[in-house]
Every structure is written in structure tokens, then in C-alpha cells.
Coordinates of N, CA and C in Angstrom, one line a residue:
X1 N -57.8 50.3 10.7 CA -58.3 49.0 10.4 C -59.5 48.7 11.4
X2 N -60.4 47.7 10.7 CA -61.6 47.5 12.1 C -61.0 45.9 11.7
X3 N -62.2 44.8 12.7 CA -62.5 44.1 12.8 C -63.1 43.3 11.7
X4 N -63.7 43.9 10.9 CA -64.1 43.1 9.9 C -63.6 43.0 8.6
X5 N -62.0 43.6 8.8 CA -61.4 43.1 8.0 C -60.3 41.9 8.5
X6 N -60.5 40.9 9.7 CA -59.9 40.0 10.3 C -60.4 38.9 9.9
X7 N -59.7 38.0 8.6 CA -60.2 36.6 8.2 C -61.0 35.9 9.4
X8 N -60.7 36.0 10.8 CA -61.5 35.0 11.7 C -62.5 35.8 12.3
X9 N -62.5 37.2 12.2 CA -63.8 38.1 12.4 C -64.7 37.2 11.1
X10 N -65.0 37.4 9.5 CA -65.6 37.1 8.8 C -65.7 35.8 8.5
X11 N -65.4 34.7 8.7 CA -65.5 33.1 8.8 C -66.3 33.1 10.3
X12 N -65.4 33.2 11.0 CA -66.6 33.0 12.6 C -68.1 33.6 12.0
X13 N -68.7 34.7 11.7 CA -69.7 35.8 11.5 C -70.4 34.4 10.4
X14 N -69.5 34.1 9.8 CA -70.7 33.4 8.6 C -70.6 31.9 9.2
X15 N -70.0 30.9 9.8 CA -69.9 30.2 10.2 C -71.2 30.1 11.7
X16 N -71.2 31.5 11.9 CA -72.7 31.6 13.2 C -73.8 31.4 12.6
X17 N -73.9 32.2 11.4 CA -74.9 32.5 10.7 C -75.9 30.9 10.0
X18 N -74.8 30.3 9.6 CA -74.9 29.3 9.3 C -75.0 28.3 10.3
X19 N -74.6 28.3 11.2 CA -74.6 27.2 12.6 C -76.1 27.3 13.1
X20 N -76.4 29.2 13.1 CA -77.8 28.7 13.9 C -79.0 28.4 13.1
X21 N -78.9 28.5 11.8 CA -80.2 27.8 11.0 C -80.0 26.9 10.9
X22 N -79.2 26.3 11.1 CA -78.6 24.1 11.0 C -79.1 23.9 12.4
X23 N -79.2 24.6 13.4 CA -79.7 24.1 14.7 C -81.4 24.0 14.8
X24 N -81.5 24.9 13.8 CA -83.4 24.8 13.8 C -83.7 23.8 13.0
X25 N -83.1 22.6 12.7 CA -83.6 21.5 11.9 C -83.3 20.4 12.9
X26 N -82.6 20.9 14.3 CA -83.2 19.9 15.4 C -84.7 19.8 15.5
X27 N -85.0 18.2 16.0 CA -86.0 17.7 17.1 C -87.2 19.5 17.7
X28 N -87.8 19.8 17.9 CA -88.3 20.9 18.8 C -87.5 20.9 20.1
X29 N -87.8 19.9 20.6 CA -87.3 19.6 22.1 C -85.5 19.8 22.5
X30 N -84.8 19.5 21.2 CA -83.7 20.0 21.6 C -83.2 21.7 21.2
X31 N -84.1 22.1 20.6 CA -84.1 23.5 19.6 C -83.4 24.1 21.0
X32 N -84.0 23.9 21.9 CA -83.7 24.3 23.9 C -82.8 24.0 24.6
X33 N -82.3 22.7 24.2 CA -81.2 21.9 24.9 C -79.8 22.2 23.7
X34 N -79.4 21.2 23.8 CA -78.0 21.4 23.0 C -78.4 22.1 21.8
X35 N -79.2 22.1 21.1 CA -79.6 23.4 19.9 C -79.1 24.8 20.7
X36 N -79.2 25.3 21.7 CA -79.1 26.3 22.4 C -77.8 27.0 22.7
X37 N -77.6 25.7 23.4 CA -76.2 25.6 23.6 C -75.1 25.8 22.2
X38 N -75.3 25.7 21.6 CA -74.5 25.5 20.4 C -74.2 27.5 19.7
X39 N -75.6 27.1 19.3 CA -75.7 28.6 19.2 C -75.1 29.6 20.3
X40 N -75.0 29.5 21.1 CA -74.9 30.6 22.3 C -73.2 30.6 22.2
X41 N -72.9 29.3 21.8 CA -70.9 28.7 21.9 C -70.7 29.2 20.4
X42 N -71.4 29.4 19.6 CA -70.7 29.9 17.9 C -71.4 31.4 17.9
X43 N -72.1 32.0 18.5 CA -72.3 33.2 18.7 C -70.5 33.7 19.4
X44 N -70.5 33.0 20.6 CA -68.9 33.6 21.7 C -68.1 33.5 20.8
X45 N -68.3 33.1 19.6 CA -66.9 32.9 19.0 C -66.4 34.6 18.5
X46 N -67.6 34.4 17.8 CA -67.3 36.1 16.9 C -67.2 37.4 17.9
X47 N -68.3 37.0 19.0 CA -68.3 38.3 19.7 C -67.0 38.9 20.4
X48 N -66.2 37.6 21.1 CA -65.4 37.5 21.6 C -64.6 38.1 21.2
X49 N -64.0 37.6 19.7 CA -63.2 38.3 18.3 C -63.6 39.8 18.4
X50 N -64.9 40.5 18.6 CA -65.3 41.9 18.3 C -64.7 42.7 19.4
X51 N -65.0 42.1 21.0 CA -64.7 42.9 21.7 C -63.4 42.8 22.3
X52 N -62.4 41.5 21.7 CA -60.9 41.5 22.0 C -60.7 43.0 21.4
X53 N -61.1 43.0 20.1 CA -60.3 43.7 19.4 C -60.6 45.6 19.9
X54 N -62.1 45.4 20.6 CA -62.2 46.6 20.7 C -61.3 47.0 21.9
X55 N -60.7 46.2 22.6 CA -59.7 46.1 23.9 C -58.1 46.3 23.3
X56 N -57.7 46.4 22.3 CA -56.9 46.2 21.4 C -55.3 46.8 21.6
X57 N -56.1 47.8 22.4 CA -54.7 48.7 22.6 C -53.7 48.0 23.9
X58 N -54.5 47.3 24.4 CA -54.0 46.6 25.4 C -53.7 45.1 25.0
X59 N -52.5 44.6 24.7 CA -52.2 43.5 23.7 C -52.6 42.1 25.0
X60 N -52.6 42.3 25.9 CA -52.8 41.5 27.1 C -54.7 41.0 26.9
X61 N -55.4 42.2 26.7 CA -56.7 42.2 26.9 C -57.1 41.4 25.9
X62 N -56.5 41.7 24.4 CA -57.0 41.3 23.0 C -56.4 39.8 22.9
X63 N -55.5 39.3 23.6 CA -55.2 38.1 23.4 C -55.9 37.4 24.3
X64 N -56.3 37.6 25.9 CA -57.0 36.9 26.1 C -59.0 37.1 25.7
X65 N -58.9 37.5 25.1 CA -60.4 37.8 24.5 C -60.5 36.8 23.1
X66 N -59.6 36.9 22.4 CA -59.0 35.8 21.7 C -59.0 34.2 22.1
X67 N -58.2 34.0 23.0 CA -58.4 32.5 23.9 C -59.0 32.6 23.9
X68 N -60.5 32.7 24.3 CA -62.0 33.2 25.2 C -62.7 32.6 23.5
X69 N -62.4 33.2 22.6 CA -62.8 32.7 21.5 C -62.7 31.6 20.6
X70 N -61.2 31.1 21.1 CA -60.7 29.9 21.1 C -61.8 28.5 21.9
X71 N -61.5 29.0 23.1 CA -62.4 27.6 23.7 C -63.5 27.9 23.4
X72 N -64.4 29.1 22.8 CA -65.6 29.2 22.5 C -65.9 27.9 21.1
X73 N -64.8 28.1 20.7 CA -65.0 27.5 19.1 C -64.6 25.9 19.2
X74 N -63.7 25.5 20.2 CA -63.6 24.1 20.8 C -65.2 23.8 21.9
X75 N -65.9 24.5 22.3 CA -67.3 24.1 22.8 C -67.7 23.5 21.3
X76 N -67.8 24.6 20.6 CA -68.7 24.4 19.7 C -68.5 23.3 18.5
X77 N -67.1 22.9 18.6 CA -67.1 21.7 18.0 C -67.6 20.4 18.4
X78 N -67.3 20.5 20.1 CA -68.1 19.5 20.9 C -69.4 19.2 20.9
X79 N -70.1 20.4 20.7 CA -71.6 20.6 20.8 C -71.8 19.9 19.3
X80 N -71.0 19.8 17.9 CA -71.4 19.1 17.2 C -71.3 18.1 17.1
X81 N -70.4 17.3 17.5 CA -70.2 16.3 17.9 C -70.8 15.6 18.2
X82 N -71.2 15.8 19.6 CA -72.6 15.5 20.5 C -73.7 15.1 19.7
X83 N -74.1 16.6 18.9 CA -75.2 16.1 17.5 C -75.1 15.6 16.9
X84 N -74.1 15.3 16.4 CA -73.7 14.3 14.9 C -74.0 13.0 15.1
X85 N -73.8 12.3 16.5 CA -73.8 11.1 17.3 C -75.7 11.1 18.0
X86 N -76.4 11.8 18.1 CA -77.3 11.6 18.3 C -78.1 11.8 17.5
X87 N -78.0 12.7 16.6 CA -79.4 12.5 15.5 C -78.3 12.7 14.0
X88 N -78.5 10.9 13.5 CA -77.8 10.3 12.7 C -78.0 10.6 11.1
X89 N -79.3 10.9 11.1 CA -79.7 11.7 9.8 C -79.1 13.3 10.0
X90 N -79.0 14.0 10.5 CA -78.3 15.1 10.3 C -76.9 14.9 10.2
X91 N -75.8 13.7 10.7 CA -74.5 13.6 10.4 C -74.0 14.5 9.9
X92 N -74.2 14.4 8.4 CA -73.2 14.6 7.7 C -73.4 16.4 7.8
X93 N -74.6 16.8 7.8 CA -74.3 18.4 8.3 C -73.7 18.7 9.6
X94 N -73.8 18.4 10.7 CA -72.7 18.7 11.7 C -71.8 18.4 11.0
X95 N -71.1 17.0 11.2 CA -69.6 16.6 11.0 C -69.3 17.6 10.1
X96 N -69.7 18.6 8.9 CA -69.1 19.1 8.3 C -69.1 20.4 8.8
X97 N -70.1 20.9 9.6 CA -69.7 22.2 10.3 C -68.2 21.9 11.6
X98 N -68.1 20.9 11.9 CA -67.1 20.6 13.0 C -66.4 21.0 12.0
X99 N -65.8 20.2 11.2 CA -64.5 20.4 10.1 C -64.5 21.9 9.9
X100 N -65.2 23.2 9.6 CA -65.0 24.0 9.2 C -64.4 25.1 10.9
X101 N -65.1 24.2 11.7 CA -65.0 25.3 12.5 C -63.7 24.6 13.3
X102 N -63.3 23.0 13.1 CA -61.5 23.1 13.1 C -60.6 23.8 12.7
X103 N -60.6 24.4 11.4 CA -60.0 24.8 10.7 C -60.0 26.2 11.0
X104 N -61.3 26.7 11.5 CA -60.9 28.0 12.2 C -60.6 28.7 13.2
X105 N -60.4 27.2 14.7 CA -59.3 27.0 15.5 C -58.1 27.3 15.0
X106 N -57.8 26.5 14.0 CA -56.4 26.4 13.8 C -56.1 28.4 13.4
X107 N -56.9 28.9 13.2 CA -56.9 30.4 12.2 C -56.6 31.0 13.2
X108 N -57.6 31.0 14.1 CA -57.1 31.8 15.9 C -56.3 31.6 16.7
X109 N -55.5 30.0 16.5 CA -54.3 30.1 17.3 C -53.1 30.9 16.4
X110 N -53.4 30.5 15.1 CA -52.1 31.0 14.4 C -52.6 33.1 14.8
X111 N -53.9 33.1 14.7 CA -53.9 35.0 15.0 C -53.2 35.2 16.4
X112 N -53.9 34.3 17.5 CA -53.3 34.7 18.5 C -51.3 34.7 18.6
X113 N -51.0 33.5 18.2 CA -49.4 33.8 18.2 C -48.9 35.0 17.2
X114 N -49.5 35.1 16.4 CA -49.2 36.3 15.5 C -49.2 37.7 16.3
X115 N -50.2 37.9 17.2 CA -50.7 38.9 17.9 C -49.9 38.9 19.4
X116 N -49.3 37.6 19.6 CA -47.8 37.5 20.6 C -46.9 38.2 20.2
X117 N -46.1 38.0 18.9 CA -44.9 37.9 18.2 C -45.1 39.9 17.7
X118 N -45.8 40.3 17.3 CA -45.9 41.2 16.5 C -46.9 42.1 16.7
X119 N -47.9 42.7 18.1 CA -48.6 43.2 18.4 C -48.1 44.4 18.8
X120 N -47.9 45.7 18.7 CA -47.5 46.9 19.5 C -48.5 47.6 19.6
X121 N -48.8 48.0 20.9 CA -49.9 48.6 21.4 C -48.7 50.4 21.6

């Protein structure tokens, strides 16, 4: 099995993809500041996911590389947040990338306990 057959491997991957062309319809000036930031926190999401897994055999290593991915994806709901409240015409595209990328918190906690309960290295 690889990695890209892990529902939160492929949602994170398209969820980045999508995050960082929604950040280029920032202001210029923030494209640098929290545009940056953002991107760089929904980038850690997936990577994180790639190289837990490449650590794999070590169920200690893959789960914390996991959490690592976790608060990566709680930054990144922050960081929309942030945006959604400062530039009011974009709203409704953050707020709806937040929602998506709650729901795929919730995907990584449920992987990571699954990967507690039922991991053998």
C-alpha cells in the first residue's frame, strides 16, 4: 500500500492545491504575509501525512507525524479565519475552505486513533 491511497493523503493534496490559488486572489501585499503563511500551514498538512507514513514501520514515528499534520491543519483553519474577517469580499471562499478542512481534522483524528488501536509494525 502507499500513501496515496489514504483518504487524508488525497483530500489534504487537493485541498493544498486549492488553498494556494485562493491565496493568490489576496491584496499583493498580503500574497507575503498571511497569504504565505497559509500556504506554507496547508502545504504541512499533506507533507506531514507523506513522511509519517514513510516512517511507518515505527507506529510511534507515524503517529506523531500525523499530530504534526493535525495542528498543521488547525493553523490552517486559523489562518482562514483571520482572512475571512479581514477581507470581507472573499468570505464566503475562506469560510468554506475552513469547513472543508474541519472536516478533515476530524478524518486525521479518527486516522490517528485508528493507527493507535490497530497499527502493527
Amino acid at each position: 500500500m502507499s500513501y496515496t491511497k489514504l483518504d487524508i493523503y488525497n483530500i489534504s493534496f487537493e485541498l493544498f492545491i486549492e488553498t494556494h490559488r485562493l491565496s493568490f486572489k489576496l491584496p499583493k501585499y498580503e500574497t507575503y504575509e498571511l497569504g504565505s503563511q497559509l500556504r506554507r500551514s496547508s502545504d504541512s498538512i499533506v507533507t506531514n501525512i507523506v513522511e509519517g507514513y514513510g516512517r511507518k514501520i515505527y507506529k510511534g514515528e507515524f503517529i506523531r507525524f500525523l499530530v504534526y499534520s493535525q495542528g498543521s491543519c488547525d493553523e490552517t483553519v486559523c489562518h482562514l479565519s483571520k482572512l475571512s474577517r479581514l477581507y470581507p469580499e472573499l468570505n464566503s471562499d475562506f469560510e468554506n475552505k475552513a469547513k472543508e478542512y474541519k472536516l478533515l481534522g476530524g478524518k486525521i483524528n479518527n486516522f490517528i486513533k485508528y493507527v493507535q488501536l490497530n497499527w502493527r509494525t
